[in-house]
Coordinates of C-alpha atoms and ligand atoms in Angstrom, one line a residue:
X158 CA 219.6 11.1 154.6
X159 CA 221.5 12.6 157.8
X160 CA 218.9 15.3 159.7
X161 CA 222.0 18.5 159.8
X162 CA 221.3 21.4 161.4
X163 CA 221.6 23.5 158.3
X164 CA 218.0 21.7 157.4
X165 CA 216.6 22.5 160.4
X166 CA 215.2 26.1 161.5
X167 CA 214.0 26.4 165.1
X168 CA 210.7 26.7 164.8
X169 CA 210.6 29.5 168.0
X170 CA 212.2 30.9 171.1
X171 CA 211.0 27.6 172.8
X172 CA 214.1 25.4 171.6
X173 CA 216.5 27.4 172.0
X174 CA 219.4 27.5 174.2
X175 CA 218.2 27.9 178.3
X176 CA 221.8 26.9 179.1
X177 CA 223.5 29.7 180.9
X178 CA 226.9 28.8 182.2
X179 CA 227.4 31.9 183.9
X180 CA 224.3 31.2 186.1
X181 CA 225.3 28.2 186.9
X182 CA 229.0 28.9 188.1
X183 CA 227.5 31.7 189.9
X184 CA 225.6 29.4 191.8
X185 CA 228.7 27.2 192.2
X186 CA 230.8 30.0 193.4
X187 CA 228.4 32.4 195.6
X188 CA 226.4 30.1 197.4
X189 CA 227.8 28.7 201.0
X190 CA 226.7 25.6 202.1
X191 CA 226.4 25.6 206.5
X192 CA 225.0 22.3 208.1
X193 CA 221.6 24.0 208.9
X194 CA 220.9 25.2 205.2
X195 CA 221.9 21.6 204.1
X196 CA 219.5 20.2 206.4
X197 CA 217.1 22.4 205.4
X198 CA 217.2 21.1 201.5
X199 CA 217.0 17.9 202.4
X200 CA 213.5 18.3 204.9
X201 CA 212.5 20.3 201.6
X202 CA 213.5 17.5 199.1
X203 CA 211.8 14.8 201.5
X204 CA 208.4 16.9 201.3
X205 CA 209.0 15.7 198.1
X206 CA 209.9 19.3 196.4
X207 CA 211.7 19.2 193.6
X208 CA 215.2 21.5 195.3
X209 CA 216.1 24.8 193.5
X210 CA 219.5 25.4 191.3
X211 CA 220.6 27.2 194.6
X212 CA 219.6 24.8 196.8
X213 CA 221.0 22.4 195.0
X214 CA 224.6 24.2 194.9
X215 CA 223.7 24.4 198.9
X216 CA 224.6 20.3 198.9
X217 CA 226.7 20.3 195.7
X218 CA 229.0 22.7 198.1
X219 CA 228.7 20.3 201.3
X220 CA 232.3 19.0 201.9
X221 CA 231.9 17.9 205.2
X222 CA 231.8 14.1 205.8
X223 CA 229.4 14.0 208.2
X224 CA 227.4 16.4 206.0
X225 CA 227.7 14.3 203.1
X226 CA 226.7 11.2 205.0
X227 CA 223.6 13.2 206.1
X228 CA 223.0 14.0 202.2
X229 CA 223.2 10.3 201.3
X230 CA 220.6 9.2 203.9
X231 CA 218.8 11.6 202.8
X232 CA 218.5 9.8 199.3
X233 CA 217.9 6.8 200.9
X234 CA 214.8 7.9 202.6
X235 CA 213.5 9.7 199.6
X236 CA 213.7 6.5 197.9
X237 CA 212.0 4.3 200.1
X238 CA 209.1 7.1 200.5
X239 CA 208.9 7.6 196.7
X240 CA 209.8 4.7 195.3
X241 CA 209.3 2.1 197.5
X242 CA 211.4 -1.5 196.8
X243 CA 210.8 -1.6 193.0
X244 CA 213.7 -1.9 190.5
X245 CA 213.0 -1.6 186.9
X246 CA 215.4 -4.0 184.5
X247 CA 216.0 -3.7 181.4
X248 CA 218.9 -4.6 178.7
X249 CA 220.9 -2.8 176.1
X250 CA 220.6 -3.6 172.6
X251 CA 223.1 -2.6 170.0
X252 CA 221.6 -2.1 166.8
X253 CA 224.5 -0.6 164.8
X254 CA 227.9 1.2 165.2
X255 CA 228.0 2.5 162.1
X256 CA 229.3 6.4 163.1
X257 CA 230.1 9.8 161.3
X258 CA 231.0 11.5 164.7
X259 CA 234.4 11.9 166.2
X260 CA 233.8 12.0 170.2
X261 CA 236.7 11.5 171.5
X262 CA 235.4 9.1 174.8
X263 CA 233.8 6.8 172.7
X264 CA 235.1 3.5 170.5
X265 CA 232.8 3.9 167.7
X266 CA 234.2 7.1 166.6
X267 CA 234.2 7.4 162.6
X268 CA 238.1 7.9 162.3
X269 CA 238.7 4.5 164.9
X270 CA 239.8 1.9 162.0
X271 CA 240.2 -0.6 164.7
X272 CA 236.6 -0.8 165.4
X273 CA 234.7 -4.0 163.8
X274 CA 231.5 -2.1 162.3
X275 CA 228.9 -4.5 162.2
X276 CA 225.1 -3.1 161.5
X277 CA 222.5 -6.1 162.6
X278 CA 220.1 -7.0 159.6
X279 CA 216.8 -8.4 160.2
X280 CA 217.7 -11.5 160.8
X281 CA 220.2 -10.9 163.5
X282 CA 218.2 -8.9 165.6
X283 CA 215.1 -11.2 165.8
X284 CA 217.9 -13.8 166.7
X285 CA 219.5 -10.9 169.7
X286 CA 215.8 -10.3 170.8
X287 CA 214.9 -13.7 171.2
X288 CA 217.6 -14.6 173.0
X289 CA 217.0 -11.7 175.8
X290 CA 212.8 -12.7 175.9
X291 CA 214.3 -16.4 176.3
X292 CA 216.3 -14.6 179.7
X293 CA 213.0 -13.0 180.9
X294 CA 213.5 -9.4 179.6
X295 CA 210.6 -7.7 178.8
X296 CA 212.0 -4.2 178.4
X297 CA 214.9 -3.1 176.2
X298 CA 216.6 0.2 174.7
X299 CA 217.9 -0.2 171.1
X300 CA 221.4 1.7 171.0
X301 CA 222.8 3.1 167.5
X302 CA 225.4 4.7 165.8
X303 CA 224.6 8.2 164.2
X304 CA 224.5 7.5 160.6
X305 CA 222.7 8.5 157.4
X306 CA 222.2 4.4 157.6
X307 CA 220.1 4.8 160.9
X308 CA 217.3 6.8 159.5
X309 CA 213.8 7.1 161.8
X310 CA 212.3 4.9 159.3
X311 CA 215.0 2.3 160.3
X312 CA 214.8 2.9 163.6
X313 CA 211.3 2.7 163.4
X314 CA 211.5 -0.3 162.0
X315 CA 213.8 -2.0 164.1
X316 CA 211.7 -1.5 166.8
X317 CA 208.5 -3.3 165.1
X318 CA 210.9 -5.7 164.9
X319 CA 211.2 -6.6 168.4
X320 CA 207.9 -6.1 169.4
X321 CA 207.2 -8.7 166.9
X322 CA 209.3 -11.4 168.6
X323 CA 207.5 -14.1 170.8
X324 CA 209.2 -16.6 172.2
X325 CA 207.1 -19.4 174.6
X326 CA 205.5 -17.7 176.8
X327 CA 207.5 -14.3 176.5
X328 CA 208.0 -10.9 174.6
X329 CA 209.5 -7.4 174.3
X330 CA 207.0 -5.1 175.9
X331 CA 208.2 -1.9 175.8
X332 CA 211.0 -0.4 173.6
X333 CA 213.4 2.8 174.0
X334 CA 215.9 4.2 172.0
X335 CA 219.4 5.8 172.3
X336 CA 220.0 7.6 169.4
X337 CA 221.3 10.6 167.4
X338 CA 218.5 13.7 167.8
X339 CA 216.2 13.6 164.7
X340 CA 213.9 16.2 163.3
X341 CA 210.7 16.7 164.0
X342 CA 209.4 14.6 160.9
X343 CA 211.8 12.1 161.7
X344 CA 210.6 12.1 165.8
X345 CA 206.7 11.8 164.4
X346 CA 208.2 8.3 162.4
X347 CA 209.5 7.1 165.4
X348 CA 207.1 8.3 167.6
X349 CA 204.4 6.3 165.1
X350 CA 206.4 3.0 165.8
X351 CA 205.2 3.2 169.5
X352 CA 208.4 3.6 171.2
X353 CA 209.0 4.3 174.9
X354 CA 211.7 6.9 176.4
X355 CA 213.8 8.2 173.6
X356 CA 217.0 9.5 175.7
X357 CA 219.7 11.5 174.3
X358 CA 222.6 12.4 176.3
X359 CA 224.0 16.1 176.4
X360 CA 227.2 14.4 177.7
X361 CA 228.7 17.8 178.9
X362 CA 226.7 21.1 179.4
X363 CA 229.4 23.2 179.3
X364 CA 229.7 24.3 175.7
X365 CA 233.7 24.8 174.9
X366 CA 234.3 21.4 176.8
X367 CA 231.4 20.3 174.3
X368 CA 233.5 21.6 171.2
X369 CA 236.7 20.2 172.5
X370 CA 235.5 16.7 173.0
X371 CA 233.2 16.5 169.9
X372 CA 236.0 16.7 167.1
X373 CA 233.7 16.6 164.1
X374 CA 230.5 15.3 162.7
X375 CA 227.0 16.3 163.3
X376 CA 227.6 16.1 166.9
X377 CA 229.9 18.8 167.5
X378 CA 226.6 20.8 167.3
X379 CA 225.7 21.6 170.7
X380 CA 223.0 23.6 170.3
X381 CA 221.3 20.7 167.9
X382 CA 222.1 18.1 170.6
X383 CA 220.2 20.2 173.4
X384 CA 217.4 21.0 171.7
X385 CA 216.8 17.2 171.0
X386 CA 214.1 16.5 173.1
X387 CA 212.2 19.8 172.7
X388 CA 211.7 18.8 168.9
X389 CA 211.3 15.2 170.5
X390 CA 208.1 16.5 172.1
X391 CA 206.5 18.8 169.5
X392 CA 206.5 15.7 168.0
X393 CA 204.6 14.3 170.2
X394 CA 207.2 11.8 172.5
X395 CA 206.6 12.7 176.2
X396 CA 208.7 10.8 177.2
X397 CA 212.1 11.8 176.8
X398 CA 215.5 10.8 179.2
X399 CA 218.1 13.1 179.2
X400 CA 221.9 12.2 180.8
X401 CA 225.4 13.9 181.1
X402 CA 228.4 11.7 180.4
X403 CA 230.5 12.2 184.0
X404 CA 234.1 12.8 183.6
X405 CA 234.4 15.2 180.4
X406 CA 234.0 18.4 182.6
X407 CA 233.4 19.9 186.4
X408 CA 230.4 17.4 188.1
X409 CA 229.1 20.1 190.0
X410 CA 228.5 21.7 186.8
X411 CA 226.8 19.0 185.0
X412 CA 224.7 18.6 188.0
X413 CA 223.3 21.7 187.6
X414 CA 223.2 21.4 184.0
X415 CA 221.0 18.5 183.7
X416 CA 218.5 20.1 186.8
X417 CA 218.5 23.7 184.1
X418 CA 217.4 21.0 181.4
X419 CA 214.7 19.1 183.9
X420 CA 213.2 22.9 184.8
X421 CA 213.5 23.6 181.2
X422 CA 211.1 20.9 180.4
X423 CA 209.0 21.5 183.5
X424 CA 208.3 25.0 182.2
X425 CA 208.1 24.4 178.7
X426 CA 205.8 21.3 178.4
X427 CA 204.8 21.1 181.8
X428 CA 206.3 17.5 182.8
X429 CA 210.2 16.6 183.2
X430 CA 212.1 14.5 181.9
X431 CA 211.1 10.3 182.5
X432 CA 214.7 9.6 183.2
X433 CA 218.0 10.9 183.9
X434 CA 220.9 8.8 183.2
X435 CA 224.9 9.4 184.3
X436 CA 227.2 7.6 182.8
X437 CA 230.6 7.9 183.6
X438 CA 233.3 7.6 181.2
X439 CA 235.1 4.2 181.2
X440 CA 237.9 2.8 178.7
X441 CA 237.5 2.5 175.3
X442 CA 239.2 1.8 172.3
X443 CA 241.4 4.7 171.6
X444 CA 240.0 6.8 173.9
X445 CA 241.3 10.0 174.0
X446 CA 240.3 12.7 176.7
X447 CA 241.8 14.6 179.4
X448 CA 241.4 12.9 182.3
X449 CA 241.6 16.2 185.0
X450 CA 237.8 16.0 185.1
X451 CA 237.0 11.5 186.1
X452 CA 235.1 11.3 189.3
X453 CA 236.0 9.7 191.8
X454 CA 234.0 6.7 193.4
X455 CA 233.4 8.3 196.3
X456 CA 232.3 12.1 194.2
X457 CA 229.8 9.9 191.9
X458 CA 228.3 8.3 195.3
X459 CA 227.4 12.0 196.1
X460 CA 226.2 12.8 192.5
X461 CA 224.0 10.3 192.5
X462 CA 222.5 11.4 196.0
X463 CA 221.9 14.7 195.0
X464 CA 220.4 14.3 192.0
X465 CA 218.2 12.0 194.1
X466 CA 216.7 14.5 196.3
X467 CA 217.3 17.5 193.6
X468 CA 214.7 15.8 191.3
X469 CA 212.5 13.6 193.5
X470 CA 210.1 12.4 190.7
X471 CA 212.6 11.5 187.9
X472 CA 214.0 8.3 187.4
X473 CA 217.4 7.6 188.2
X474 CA 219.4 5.1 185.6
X475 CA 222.4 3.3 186.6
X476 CA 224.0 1.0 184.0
X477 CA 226.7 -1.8 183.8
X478 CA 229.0 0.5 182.9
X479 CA 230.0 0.6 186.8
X480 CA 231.1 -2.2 188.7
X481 CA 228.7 -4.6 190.7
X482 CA 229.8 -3.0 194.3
X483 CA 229.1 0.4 193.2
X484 CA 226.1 -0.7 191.5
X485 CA 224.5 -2.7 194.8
X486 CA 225.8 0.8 196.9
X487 CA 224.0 3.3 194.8
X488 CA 220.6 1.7 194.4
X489 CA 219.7 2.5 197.6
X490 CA 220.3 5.8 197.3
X491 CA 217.6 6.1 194.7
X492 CA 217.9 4.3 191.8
X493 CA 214.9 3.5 189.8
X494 CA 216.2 1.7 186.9
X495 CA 219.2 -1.3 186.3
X496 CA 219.8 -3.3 183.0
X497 CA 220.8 -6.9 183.5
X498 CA 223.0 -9.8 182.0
X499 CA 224.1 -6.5 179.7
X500 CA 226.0 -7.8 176.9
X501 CA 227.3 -4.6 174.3
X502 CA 229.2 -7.2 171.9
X503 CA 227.0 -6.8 168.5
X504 CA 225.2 -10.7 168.4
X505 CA 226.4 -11.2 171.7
X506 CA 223.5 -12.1 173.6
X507 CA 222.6 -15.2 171.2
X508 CA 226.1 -16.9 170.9
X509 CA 225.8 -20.0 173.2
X510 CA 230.0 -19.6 175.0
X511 CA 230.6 -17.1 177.3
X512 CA 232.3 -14.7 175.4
X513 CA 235.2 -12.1 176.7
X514 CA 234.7 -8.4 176.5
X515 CA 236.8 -7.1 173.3
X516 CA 237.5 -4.1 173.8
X517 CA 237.5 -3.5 169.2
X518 CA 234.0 -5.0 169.3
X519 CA 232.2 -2.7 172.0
X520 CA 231.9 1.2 172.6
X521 CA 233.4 1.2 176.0
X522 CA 234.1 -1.4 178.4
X523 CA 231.3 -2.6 181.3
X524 CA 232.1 -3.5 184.4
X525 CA 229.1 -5.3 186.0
X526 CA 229.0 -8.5 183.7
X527 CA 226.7 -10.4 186.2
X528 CA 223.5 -12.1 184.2
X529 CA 220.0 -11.1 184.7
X530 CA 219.5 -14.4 186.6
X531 CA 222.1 -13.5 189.0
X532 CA 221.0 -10.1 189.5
X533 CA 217.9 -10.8 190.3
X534 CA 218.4 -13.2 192.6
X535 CA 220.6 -10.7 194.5
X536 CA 217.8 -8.0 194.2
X537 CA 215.5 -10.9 195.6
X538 CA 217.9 -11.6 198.6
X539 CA 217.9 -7.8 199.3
X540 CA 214.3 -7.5 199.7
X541 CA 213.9 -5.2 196.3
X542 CA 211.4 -6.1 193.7
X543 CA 212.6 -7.0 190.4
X544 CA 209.9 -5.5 188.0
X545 CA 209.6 -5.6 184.5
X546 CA 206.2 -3.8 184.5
X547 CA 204.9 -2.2 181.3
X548 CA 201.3 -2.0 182.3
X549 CA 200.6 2.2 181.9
X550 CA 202.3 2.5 179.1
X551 CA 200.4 -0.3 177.3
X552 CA 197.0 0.9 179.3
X553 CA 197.2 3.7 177.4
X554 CA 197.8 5.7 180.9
X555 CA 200.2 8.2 179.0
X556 CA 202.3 10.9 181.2
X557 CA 202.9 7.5 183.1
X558 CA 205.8 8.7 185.4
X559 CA 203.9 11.7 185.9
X560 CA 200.6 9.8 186.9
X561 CA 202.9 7.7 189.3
X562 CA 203.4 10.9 191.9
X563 CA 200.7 13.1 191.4
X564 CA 197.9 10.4 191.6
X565 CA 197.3 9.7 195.5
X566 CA 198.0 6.0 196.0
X567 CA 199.3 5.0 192.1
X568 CA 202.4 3.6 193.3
X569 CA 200.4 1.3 195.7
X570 CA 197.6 0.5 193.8
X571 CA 199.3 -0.1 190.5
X572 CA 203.1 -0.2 190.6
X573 CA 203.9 -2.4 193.5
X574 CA 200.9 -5.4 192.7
X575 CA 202.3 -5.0 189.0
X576 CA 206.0 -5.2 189.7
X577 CA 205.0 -8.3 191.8
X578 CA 202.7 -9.6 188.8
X579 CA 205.9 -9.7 186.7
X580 CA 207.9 -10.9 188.6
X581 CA 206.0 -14.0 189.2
X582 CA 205.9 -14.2 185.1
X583 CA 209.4 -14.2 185.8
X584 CA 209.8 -16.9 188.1
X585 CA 207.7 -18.7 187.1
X586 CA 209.2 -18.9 183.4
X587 CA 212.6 -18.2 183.6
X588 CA 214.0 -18.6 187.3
X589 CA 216.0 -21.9 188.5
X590 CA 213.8 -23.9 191.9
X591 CA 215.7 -22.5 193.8
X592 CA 215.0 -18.5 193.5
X593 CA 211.6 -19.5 192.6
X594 CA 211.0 -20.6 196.0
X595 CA 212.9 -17.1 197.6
X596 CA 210.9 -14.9 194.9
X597 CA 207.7 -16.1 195.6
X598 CA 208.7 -15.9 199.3
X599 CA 209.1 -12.0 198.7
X600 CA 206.2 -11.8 196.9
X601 CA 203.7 -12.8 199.7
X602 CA 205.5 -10.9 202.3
X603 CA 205.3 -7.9 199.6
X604 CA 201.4 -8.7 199.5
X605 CA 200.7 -8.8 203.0
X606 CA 202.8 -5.0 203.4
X607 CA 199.7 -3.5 200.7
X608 CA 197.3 -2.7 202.6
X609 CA 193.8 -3.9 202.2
X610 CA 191.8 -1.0 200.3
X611 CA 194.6 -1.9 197.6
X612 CA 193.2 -5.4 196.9
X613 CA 195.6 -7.7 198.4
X614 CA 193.0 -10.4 197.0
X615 CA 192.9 -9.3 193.8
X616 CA 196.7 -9.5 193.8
X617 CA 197.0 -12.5 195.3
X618 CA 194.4 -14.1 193.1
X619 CA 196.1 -12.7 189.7
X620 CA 199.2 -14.7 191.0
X621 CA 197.3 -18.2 190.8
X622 CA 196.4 -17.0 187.7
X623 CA 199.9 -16.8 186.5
X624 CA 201.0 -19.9 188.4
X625 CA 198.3 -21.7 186.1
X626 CA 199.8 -20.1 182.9
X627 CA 197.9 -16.9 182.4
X628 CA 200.4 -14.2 181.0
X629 CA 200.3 -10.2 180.7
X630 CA 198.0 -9.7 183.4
X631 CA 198.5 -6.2 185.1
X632 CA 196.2 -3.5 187.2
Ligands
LIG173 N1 225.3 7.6 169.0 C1 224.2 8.0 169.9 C2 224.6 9.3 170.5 O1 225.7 9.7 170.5 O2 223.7 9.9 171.0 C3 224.1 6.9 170.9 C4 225.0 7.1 172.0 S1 226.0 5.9 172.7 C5 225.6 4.5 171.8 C6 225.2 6.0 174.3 C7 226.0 6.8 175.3 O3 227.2 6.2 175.7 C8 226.6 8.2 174.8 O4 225.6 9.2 174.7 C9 227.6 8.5 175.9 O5 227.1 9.2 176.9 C10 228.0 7.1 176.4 N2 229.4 6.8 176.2 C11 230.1 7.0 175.1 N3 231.4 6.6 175.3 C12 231.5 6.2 176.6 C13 232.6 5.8 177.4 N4 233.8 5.7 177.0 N5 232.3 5.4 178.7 C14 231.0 5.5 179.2 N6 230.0 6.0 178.4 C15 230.2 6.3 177.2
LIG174 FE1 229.1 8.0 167.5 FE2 227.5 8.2 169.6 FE3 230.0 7.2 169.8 FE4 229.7 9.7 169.4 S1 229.0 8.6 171.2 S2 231.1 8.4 168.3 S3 227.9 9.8 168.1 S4 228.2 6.3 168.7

């Protein structure tokens, strides 16, 4: 069974539409941006306030170079006072590309005959998922199709799936999804399964570029797309990620787009969104799109930088869609979350030979094919900590990302001693001598930075305990 809209009535004024593009080109068009007022969002954003849509166009409309440089290291501060060092990994995996949609900007559209369609079955994906616990990951998002295959009660169980894989000393310990919205009933199933972030992208906000790039299938619904998440939550998932694919329309106006969305959910349920993602569109098999609207390198350095310090408690996800320089550049601007070793090949992660990207076998191509154990190496050398932490969420600590700001002290009392807790599970299990010796390096300098009423002893002695096989310890 495929969820339509047509079985679906919106239950009340809550879900519907809080999209206005009017507003927001208003705000686009009216609003000046002067060096003082940009300098005045950014003190704002780095009390830690999440900006206004207008104060937002204020550094949206910054065209200056110097101004823009100023906007950037802004981001960069509001990192390191939010966020501190940590970066979250995690890997991709592809469940099914099964597909009754036509978007025109992605390989896996139902009329693309060249597309190998390949749906894992059971077997298969305890094999994928073994093979990513066997590189250290801890954390994954399952990625489908939209097909009456992919119901919730197979997405549901795909995900006991993985959390049912245990390899040595390792396991999946937190799953998200990307997939189509669901209904409400079908949410509750997957919300039952114990899932993390369920993320659906809006991929543009502005409706007729919506219509144009969505040429049929359930997906040409934009009103059913955007109202996702609310239906997500009534359900009873919190913890939603929302994301606008960059390059189908104006990026001003998708900036502003996904901020409408994060107020939305601010107002309506009291908490925004856990993540925001921002793909940009890269090549895929017949691809088919106009191309007036692709962003530029330098344009998506300043997306991301706004978005930064327009949403200071959200967390920011940058995949392997983009290449490794632009990946290392923009994670100091704010970045909370990276996947790793990324393979999108269905069964790729278990086949023994490197394999090349084929362009008929993926959804679109990646461009940061680096493996988790090179990543993280390079995270080590650059003084960030590689966490796979899953501790709130499996304490039971629900509104986690929420908890993390508002509590005085979370992020240094649990956050940072956890991130360094898994990353010594890493090291100690899955790194070569060589980074084991530089991570664990890091990892006492990082314990002597916590200060003392944050129990660098404790810490410190939950580290021996790992180093003498202990696993899944966490504050
Ligand atoms: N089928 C589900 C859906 O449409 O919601 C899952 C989506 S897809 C597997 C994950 C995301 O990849 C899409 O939401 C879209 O934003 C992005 N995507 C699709 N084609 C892309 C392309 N050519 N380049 C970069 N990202 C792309
Ligand atoms: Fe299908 Fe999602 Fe690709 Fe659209 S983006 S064709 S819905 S897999």
């Amino acid at each position: 069974m495929i969820y339509t809209p047509e079985k679906y009535k919106l239950p009340d004024k809550r879900m519907q539409a809080f999209i206005d593009a009017d507003e927001i080109w208003h705000y686009i068009n009216s609003v000046k941006s002067s060096k003082e007022r940009v300098r005045e969002v950014i003190s704002a954003s780095l009390e830690k306030k999440r900006l206004s849509l207008e104060e937002t166009a204020i550094l949206l409309n910054a065209t200056d170079p110097d101004l823009i440089d100023e906007i950037k290291d802004g981001a960069r501060q509001l990192k390191i006072k939010v966020y501190g060092e940590r970066i979250v990994l995690f890997a991709p995996l592809y469940i099914g590309n099964l597909c009754i949609n036509n978007c025109a900007y992605c390989g896996f559209k139902a009329k693309n005959k060249d597309i190998h369609r390949i749906t894992l079955d059971n077997e298969q994906l305890i094999t994928e998922a073994k093979a990513l616990v066997d590189n250290g990951h801890k954390r994954l998002i399952l990625v489908f199709g939209e097909h009456p295959k992919y119901t919730p009660e197979f997405i549901a169980e795909s995900v006991k799936t993985v959390y049912g894989v245990k390899s040595k000393n390792g396991e999946i310990r937190r799953v998200n999804i990307n997939a189509a919205p669901l209904d409400i009933d079908g949410f509750r199933t997957i919300a039952d399964a114990k899932i993390g972030t369920y993320q659906v992208f809006q991929e543009t906000y502005h409706a007729p570029t919506y219509d144009k790039v969505h040429l049929s299938g359930v997906k040409k619904n934009y009103e059913w797309r955007l109202t996702s998440l609310d239906r997500a939550q009534e359900a009873g998932i919190d913890d939603v990620g929302i994301g606008a694919l960059f390059g189908l329309y104006d990026w001003r106006f998708e900036v502003l787009g996904l901020l409408r969305h994060v107020n939305h959910f601010e107002a309506v349920y009291n908490v925004g969104p856990h993540t925001i993602s921002f793909p940009r569109i890269q090549f895929a098999s017949q691809l088919n799109i106009d191309k007036s609207h692709l962003v530029s390198d330098n344009d998506f350095l300043r997306i991301v930088s706004i978005l930064r310090l327009a949403v200071p408690y959200t967390g920011l996800i940058l995949t392997a869609r983009e290449p490794a320089h632009i990946r290392d550049e923009i994670m100091s601007f704010g970045v909370s979350q990276i996947d790793g070793g990324t393979k999108i090949e269905m069964g790729a992660y278990s086949k023994k030979d490197e394999i090349q990207q084929d362009i008929e076998k993926e959804q679109f191509r990646i461009n940061d094919t680096r493996s988790l154990a090179e990543i993280i190496e390079e995270l080590i050398d650059k003084k960030y900590i590689p966490s796979f932490c899953t501790a709130c969420y499996r304490k039971g600590r629900t509104g986690e990302h929420f908890m993390e700001f508002s509590v005085p002290g979370f992020i240094k009392r649990f956050c940072s001693p956890n991130a360094l807790l898994t990353l010594a599970e890493y090291l100690e299990d899955y790194a070569s001598e060589e980074v084991k010796n530089k991570g664990y390096l890091l990892i006492q300098e990082k314990i002597n930075e916590l200060s003392k009423e944050y129990k660098t002893g404790v810490v410190q002695e939950k580290i021996e305990l790992i180093k003498q096989g202990k696993r899944d310890i966490y504050f």
